[in-house]
CSV table of C-alpha atoms in Angstrom, one decimal:
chain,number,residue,atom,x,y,z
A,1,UNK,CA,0.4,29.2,4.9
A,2,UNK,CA,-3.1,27.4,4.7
A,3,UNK,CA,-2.5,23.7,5.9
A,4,UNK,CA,-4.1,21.1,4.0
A,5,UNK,CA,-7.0,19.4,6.1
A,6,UNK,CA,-9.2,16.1,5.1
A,7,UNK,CA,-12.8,16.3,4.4
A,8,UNK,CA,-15.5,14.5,6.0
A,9,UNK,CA,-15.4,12.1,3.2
A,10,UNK,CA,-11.7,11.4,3.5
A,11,UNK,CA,-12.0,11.1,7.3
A,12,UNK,CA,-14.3,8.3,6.4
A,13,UNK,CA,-11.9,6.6,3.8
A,14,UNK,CA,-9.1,6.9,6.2
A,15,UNK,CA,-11.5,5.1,9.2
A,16,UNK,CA,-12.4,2.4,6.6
A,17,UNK,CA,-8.6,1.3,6.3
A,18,UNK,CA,-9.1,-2.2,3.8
A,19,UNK,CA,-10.5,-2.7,0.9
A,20,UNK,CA,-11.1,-5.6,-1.7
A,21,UNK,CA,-10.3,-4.7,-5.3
A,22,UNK,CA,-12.4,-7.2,-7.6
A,23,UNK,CA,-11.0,-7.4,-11.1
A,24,UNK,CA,-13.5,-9.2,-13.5
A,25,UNK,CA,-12.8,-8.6,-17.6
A,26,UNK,CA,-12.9,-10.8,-20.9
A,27,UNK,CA,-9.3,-12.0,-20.0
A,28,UNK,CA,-10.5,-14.1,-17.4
A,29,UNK,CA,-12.4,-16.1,-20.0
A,30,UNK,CA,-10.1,-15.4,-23.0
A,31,UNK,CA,-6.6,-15.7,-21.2
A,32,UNK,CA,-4.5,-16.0,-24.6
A,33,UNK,CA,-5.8,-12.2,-25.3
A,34,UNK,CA,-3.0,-9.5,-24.5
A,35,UNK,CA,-3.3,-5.8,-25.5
A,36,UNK,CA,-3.0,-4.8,-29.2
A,37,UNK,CA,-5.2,-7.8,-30.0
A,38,UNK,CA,-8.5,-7.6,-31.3
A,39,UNK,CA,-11.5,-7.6,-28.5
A,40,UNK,CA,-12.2,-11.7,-27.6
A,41,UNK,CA,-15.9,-12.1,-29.2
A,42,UNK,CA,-18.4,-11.1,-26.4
A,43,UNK,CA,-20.2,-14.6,-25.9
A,44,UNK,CA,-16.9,-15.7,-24.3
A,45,UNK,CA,-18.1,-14.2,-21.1
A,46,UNK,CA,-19.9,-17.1,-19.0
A,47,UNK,CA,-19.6,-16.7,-15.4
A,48,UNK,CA,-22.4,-19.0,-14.9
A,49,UNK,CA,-22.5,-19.2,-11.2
A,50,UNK,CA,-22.0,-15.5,-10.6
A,51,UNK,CA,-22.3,-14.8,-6.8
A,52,UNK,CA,-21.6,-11.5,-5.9
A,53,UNK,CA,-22.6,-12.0,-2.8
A,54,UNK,CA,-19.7,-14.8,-2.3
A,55,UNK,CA,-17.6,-12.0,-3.1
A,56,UNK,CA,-18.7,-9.7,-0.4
A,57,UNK,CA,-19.0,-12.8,1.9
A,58,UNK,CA,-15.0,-13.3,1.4
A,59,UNK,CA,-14.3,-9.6,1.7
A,60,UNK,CA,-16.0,-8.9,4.9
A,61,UNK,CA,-14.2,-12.1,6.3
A,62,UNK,CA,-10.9,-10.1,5.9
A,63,UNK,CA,-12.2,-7.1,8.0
A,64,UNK,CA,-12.4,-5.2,4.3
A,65,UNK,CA,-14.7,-1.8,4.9
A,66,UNK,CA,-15.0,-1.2,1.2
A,67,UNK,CA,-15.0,-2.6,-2.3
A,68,UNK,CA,-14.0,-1.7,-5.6
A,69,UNK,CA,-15.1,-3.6,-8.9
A,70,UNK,CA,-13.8,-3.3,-12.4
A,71,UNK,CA,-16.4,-1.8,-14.3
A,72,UNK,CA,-14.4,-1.6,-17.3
A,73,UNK,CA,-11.2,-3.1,-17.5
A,74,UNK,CA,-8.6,-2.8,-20.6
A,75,UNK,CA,-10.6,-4.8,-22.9
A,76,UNK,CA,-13.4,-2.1,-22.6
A,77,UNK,CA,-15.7,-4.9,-22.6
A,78,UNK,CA,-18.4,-3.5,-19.5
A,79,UNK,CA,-20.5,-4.8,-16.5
A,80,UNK,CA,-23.1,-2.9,-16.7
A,81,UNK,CA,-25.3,-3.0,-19.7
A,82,UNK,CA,-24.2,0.8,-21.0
A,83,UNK,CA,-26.4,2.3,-23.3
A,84,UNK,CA,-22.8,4.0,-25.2
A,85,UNK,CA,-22.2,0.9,-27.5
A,86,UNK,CA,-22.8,-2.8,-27.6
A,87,UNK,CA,-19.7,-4.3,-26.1
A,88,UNK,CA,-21.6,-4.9,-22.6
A,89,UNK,CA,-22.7,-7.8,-20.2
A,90,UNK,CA,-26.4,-7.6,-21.3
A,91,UNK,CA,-25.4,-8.5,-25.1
A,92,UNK,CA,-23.4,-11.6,-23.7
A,93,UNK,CA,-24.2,-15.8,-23.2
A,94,UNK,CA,-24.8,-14.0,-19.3
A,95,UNK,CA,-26.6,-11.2,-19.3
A,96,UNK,CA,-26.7,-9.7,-16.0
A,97,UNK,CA,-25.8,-6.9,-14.9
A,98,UNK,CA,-22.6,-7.0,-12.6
A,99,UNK,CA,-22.2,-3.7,-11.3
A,100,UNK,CA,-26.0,-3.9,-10.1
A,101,UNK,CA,-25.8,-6.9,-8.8
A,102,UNK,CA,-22.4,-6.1,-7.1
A,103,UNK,CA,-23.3,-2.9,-5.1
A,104,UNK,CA,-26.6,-4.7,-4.1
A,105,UNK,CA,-24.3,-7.3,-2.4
A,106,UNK,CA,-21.8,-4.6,-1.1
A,107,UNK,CA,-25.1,-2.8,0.7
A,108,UNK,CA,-26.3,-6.1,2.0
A,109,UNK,CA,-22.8,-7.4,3.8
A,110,UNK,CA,-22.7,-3.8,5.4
A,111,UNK,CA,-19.3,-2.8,2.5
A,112,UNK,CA,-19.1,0.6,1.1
A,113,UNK,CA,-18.9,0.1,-2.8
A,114,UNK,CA,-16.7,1.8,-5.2
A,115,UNK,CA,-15.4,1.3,-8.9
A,116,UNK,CA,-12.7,1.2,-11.3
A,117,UNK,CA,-13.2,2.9,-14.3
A,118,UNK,CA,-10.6,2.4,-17.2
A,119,UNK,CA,-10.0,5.9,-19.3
A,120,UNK,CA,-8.3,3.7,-21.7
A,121,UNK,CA,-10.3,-0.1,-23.3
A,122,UNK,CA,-9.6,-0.9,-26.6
A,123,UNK,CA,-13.1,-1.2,-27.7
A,124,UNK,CA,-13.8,2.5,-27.2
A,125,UNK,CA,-10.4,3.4,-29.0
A,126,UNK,CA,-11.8,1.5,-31.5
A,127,UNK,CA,-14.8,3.4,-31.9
A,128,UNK,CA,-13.2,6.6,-32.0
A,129,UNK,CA,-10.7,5.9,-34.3
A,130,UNK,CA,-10.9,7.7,-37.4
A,131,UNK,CA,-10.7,6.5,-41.0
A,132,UNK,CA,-6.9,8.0,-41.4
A,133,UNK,CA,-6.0,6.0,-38.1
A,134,UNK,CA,-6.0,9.4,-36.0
A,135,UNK,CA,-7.6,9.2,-32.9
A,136,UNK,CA,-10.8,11.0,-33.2
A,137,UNK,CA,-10.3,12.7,-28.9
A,138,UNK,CA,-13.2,14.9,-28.8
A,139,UNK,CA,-15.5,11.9,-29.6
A,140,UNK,CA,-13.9,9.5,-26.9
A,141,UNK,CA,-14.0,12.1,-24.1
A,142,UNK,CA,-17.8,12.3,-25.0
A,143,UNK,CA,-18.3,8.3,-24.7
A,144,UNK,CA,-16.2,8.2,-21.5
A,145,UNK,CA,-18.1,11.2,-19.4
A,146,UNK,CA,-21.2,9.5,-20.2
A,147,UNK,CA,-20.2,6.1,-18.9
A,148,UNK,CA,-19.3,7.6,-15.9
A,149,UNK,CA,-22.0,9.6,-15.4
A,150,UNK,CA,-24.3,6.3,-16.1
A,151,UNK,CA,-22.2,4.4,-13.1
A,152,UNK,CA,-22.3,7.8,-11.0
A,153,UNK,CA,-25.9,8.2,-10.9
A,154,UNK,CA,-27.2,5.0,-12.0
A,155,UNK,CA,-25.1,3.1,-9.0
A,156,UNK,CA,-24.5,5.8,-6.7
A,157,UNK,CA,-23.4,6.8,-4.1
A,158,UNK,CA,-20.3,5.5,-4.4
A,159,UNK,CA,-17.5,5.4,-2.2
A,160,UNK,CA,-14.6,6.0,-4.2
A,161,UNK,CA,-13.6,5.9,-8.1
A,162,UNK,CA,-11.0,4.4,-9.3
A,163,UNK,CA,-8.4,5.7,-12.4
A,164,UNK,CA,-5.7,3.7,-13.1
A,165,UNK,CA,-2.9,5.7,-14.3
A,166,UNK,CA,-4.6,9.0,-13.2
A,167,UNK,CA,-6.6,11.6,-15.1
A,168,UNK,CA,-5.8,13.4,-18.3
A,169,UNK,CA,-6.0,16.6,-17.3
A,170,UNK,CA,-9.2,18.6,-19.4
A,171,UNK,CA,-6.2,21.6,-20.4
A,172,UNK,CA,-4.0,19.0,-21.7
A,173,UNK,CA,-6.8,17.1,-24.2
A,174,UNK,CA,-8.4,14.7,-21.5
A,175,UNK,CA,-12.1,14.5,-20.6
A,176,UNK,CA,-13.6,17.4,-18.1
A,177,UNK,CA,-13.4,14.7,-15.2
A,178,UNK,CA,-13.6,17.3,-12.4
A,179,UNK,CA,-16.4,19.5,-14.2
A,180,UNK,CA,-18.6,15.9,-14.4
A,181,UNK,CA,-18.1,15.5,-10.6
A,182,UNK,CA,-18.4,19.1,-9.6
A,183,UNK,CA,-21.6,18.5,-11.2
A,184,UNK,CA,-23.5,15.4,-10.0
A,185,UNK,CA,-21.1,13.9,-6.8
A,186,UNK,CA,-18.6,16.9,-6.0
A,187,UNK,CA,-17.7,14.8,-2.5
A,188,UNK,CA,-17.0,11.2,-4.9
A,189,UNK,CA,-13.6,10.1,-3.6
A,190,UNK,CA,-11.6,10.2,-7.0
A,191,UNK,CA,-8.0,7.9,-6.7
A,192,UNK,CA,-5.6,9.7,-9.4
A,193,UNK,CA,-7.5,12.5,-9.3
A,194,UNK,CA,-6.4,16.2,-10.8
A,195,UNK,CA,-7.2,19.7,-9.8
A,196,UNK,CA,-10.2,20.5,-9.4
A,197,UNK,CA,-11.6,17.5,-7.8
A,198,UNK,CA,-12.4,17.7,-4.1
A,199,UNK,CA,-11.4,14.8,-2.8
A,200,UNK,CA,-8.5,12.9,-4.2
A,201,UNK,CA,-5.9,9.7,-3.5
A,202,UNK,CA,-2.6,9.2,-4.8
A,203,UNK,CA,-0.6,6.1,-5.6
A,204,UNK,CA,2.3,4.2,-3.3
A,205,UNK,CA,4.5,3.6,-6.5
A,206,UNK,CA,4.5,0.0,-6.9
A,207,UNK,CA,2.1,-2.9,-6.3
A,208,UNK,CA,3.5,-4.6,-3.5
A,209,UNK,CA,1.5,-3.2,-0.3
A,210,UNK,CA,4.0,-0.6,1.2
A,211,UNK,CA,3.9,2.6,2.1
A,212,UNK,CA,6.6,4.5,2.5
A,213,UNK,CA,7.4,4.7,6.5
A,214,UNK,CA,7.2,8.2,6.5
A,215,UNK,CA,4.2,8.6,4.7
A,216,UNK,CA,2.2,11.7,4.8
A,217,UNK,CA,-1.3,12.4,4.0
A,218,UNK,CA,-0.2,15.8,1.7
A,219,UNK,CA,1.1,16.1,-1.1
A,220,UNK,CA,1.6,18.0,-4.3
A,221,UNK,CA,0.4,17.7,-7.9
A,222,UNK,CA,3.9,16.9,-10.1
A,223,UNK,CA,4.7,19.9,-12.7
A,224,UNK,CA,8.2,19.5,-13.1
A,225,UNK,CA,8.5,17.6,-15.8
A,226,UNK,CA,4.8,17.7,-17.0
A,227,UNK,CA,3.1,15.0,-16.5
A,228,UNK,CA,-0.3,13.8,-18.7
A,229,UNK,CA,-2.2,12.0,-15.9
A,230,UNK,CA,-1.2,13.5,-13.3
A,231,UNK,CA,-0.9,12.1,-9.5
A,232,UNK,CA,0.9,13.7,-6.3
A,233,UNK,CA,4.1,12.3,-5.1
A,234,UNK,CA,4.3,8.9,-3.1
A,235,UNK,CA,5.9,10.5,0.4
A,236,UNK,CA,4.3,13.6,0.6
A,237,UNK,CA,5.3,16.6,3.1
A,238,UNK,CA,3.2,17.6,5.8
A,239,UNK,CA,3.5,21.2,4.1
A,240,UNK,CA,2.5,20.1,0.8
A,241,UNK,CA,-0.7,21.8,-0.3
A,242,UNK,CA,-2.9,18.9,-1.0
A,243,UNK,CA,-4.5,16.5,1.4
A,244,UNK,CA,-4.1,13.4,-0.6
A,245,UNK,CA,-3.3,10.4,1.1
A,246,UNK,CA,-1.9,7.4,-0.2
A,247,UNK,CA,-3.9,4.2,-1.2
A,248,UNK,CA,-1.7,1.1,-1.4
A,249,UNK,CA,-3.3,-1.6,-3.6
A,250,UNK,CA,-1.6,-5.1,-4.3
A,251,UNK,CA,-2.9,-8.6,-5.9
A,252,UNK,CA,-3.7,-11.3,-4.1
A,253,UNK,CA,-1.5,-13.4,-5.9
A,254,UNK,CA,1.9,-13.1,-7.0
A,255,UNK,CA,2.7,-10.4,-8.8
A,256,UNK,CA,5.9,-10.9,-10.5
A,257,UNK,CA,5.0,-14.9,-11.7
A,258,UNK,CA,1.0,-15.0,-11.7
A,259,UNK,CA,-1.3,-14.2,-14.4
A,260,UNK,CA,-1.7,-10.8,-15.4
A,261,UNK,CA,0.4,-10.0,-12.4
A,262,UNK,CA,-2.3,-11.5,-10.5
A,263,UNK,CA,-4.6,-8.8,-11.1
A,264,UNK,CA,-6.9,-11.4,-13.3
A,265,UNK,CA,-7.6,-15.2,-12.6
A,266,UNK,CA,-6.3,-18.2,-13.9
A,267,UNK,CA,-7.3,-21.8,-13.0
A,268,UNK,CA,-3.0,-22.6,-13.2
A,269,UNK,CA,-1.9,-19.8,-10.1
A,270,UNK,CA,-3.6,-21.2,-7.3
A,271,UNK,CA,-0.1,-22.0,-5.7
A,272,UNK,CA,0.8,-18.1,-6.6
A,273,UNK,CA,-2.1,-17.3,-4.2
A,274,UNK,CA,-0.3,-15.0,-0.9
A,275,UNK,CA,-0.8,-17.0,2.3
A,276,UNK,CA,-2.6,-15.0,5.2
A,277,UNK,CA,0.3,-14.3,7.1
A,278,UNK,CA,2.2,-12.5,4.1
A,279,UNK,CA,-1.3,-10.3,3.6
A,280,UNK,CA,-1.3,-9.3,7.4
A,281,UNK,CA,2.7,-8.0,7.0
A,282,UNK,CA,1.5,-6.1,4.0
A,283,UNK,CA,-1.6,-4.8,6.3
A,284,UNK,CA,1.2,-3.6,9.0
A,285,UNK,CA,3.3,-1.9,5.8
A,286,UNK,CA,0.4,-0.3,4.4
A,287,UNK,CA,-2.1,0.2,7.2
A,288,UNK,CA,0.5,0.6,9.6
A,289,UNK,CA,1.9,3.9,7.5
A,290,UNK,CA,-0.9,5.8,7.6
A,291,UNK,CA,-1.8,4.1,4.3
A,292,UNK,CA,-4.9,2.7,3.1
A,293,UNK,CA,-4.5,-1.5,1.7
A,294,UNK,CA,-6.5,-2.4,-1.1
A,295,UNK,CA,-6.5,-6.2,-1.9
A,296,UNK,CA,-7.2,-7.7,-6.0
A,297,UNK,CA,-9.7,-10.1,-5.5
A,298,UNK,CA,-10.4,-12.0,-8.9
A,299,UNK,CA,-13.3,-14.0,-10.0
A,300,UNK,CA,-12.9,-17.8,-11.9
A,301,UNK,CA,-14.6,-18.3,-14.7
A,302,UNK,CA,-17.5,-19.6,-12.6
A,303,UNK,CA,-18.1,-16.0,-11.3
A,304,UNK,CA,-17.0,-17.0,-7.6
A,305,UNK,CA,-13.6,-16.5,-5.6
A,306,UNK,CA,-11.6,-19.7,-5.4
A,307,UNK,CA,-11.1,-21.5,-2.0
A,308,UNK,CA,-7.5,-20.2,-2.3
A,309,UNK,CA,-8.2,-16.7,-2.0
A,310,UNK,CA,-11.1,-17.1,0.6
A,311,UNK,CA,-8.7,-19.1,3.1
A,312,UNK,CA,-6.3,-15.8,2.8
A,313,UNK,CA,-8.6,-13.5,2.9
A,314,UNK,CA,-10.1,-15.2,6.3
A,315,UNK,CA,-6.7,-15.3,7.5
A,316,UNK,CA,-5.7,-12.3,6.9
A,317,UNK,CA,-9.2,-11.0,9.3
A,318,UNK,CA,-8.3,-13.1,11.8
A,319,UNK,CA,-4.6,-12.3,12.0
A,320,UNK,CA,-5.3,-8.3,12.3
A,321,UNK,CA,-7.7,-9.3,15.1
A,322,UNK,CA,-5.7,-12.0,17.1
A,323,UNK,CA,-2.1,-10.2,17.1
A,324,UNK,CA,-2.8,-6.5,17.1
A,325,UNK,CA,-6.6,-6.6,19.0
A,326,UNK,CA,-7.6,-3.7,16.8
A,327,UNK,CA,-7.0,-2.4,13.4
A,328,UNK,CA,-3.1,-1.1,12.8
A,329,UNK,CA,-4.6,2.2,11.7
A,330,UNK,CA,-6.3,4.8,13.7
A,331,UNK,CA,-10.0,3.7,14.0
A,332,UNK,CA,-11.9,3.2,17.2
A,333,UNK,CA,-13.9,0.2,16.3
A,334,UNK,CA,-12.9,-3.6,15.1
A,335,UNK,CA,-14.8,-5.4,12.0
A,336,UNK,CA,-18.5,-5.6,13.2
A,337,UNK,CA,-18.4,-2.3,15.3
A,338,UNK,CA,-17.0,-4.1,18.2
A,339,UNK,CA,-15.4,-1.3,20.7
A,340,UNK,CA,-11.7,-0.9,20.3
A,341,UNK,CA,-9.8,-0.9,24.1
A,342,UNK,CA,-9.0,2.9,25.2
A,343,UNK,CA,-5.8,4.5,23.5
A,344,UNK,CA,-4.4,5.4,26.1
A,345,UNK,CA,-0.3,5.1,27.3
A,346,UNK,CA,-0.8,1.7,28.1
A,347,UNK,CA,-2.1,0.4,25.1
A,348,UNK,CA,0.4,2.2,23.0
A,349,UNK,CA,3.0,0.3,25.2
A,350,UNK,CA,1.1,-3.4,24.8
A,351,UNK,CA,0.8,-2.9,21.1
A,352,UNK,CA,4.6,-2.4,20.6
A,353,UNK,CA,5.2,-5.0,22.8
A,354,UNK,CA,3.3,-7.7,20.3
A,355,UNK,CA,5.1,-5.9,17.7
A,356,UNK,CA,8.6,-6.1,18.6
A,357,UNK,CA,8.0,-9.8,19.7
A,358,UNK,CA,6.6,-10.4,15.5
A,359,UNK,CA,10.1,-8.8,14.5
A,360,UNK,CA,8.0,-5.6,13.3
A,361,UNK,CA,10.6,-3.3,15.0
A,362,UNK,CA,9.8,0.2,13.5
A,363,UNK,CA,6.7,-0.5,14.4
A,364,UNK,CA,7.3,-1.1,17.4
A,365,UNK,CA,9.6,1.3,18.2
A,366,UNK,CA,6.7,4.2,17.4
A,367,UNK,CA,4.4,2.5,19.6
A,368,UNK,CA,6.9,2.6,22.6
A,369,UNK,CA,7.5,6.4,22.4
A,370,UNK,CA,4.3,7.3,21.7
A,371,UNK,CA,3.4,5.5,25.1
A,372,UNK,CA,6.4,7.6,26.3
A,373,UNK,CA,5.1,11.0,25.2
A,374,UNK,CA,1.8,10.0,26.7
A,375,UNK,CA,3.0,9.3,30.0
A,376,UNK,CA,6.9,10.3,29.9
A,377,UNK,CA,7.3,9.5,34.0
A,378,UNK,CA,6.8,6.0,33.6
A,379,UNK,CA,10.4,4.0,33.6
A,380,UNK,CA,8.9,0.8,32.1
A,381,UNK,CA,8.1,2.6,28.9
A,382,UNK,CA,11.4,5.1,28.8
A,383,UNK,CA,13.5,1.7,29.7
A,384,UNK,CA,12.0,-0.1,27.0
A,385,UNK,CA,12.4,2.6,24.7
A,386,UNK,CA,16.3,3.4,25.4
A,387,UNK,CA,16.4,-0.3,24.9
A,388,UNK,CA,15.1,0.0,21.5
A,389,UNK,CA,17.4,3.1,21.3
A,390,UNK,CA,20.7,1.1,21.8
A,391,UNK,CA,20.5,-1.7,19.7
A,392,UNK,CA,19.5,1.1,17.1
A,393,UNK,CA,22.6,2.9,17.6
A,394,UNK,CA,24.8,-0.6,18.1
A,395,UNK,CA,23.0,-2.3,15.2
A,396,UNK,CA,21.2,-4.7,17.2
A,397,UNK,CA,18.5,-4.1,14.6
A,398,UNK,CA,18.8,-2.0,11.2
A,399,UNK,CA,16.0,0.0,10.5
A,400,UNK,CA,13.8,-0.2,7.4
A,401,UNK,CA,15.2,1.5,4.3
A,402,UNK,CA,19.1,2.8,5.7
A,403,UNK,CA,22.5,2.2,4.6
A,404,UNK,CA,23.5,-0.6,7.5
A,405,UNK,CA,26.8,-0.8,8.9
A,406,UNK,CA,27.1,-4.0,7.4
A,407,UNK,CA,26.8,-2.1,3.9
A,408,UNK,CA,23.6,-3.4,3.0
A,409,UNK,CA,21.6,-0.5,1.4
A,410,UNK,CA,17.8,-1.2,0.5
A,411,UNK,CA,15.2,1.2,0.6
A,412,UNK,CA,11.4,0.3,1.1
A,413,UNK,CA,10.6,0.9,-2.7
A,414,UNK,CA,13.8,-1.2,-3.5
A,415,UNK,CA,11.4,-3.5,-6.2
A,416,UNK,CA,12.4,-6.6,-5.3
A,417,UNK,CA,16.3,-6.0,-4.7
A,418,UNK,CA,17.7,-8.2,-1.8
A,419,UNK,CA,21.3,-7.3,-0.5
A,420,UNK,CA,23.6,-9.8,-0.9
A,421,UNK,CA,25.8,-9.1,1.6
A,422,UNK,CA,23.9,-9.9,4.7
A,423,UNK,CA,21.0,-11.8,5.9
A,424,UNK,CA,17.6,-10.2,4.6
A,425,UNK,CA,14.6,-10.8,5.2
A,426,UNK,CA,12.4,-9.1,2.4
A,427,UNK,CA,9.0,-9.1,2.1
A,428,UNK,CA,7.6,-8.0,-1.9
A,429,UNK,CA,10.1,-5.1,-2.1
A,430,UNK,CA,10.4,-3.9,1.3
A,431,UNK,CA,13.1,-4.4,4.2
A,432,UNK,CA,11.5,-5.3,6.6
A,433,UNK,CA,14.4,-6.4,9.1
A,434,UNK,CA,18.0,-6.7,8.2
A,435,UNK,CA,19.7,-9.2,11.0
């Protein structure tokens, strides 16, 4: 059996670690408009103070490597003046180009830029739909390979591409996605991505920032039942055929009570807005996994980041750097290219030690016998260890996602499900620690 291995490219994505996710659509500006509605009238887009370069500024504040904007969002309104149709940024009471301006920034603050590319947008349905009603599919595959070639080769080179949902595949009626990017960026990082594309991501299963603890980097693309867009499971197997690792993305404000489950901005959720703190324990549940974390950023109707999300974001930077010293992931430099201490036993051993002390006790507990595989002769690391060992064993501490002996049973995709029968502490879907 071949093992799957990771490209250059997905060494580099793995490295990189955070990323900002900006959403930016009509809805901002037309927040009464839900789908099934007809498109808000284009000269409702007014972002009159648009600094993209404010939005980089916040993003490299949070240690973010990379950046992802909405280049199309579910209205199909777009941020680049396309040259497919009319519904577009340069037709608009602001006409400048977003995307442009937005990778410009990205390049400037030293952030690797990516997008998000809706295969759906009721505009284009629109288009294609056919006097009878009857989607008209051959024409809309045509409009939405050449919008992405446009933002392929017209922004390029990007860092990653984003499809919500996942790819059609081409054999099932979808556009020929992977024979575009075989084409003109054969190494593009592709997130829902379907055979035939080199170098794909696949989805945690909910929008909360956790992985999975046990989450591998291979996976498999589902068949059974048959899937339209297609994506590889959420734990993986370190047999599994694909290298695919998981990207965990979340809003930066609440995503059960805030607007558009705070994926888009409204001037009423700045109390929704996650503090810091809470964004640094979804960096240690997403991070920490072996996952990538990729945080919604949204834009006011000003075109800037409110004062809410920029004091989390900061927070969040400095957090990562005070309490863990370098990045909870596997790369050998901090946020400005700062040397990270050695990895040796030692440092395994002082990282689970500020662990445990937070109450991150998985963590912790990998840290401790990794120091102890790294240097097994050492007592203070195999007593520290067996510590962690007994009150395992004793229930001292439960570990995430088990049945407890106190018959508390939660899982760390358990969507917002808090046991009552003991004391919980539960952090957007995930156990953390059961006391």
């Amino acid at each position: 059996m071949t093992l799957a291995k990771p490209t250059a490219e997905m060494l580099e994505w793995h490295e990189s670690e955070l990323g900002v996710f900006f959403h930016f659509d009509m809805e901002v500006f037309a927040p009464e408009w839900k789908f099934g509605d007809p498109i808000p009238d284009i000269q409702c887009w007014n972002p009159k103070k648009l600094d993209t370069d404010q939005w980089l500024r916040t993003a490299k504040a949070a240690g973010a490597r990379y950046a992802l904007l909405t280049a199309k969002h579910g209205t199909g309104f777009c941020l680049w003046p396309t040259k497919v149709h009319d519904y577009h940024v340069g037709n608009s009471a602001v006409p400048r180009d977003v995307v442009g301006e937005f990778v410009q920034s990205c390049h400037k603050y030293g952030i690797k830029p990516g997008l998000y590319y809706s295969l759906g947008g009721r505009y284009l349905s629109d288009l294609c739909t056919r006097e009878d009603g009857t989607l008209d599919r051959e024409k809309l595959n045509d409009l939405l390979l050449r919008q992405l070639e446009e933002l392929i080769t017209g922004y390029g080179p990007l860092f990653e591409i984003w499809f919500d949902g996942g790819i059609l595949r081409p054999e099932k009626g979808g556009p020929d996605i992977p024979g575009l990017l075989k084409r003109i960026a054969p190494n593009l990082i592709c997130f829902g991505g379907c055979p035939g594309i080199t170098n794909v991501l696949r989805w945690s299963g909910s929008e909360q920032g956790v992985a999975v603890p046990e989450c591998w980097s291979c996976a498999h693309y589902q068949t059974e039942p048959e899937r339209d867009n297609v994506t590889p499971d959420s734990p993986g197997d370190p047999m599994d055929p694909v290298w695919a690792p998981v990207e965990v993305d979340m809003p930066v404000r609440d995503v059960m009570y805030a607007y558009k489950g705070g994926w888009m901005y409204h001037a009423m959720d700045a109390d929704k807005t996650y503090s810091g703190e809470y964004l640094f324990q979804r960096y240690l549940t997403s991070v920490g996994r072996n996952a990538n974390l990729l945080i919604g950023c949204i834009p006011d109707t000003d075109g800037l980041i409110s004062e809410d999300q920029v004091d989390s974001f900061r927070g969040l930077g400095e957090l990562v750097n005070r309490e863990l010293g370098v990045h909870a992931g596997m790369t050998e430099t901090l946020l400005d290219g700062v040397p990270s201490p050695s990895r040796d036993a030692e440092w395994f051993f002082l990282k689970g030690s500020v662990l445990y002390k937070k109450g991150w006790l998985e963590e912790a507990y990998s840290h401790f016998a990794t120091a102890c595989r790294m240097d097994p002769s050492n007592m203070e690391y195999r007593t520290a260890l067996n510590q962690m060992n007994m009150q395992r064993q004793t229930g001292g501490y439960r570990t995430t996602g088990r049945q407890t002996a106190g018959g508390c049973t939660a899982c760390d995709m358990c969507q917002g499900l808090i046991c009552a029968d003991c004391c919980c502490e539960c952090m957007g879907g995930d156990l953390i620690r059961c006391c």
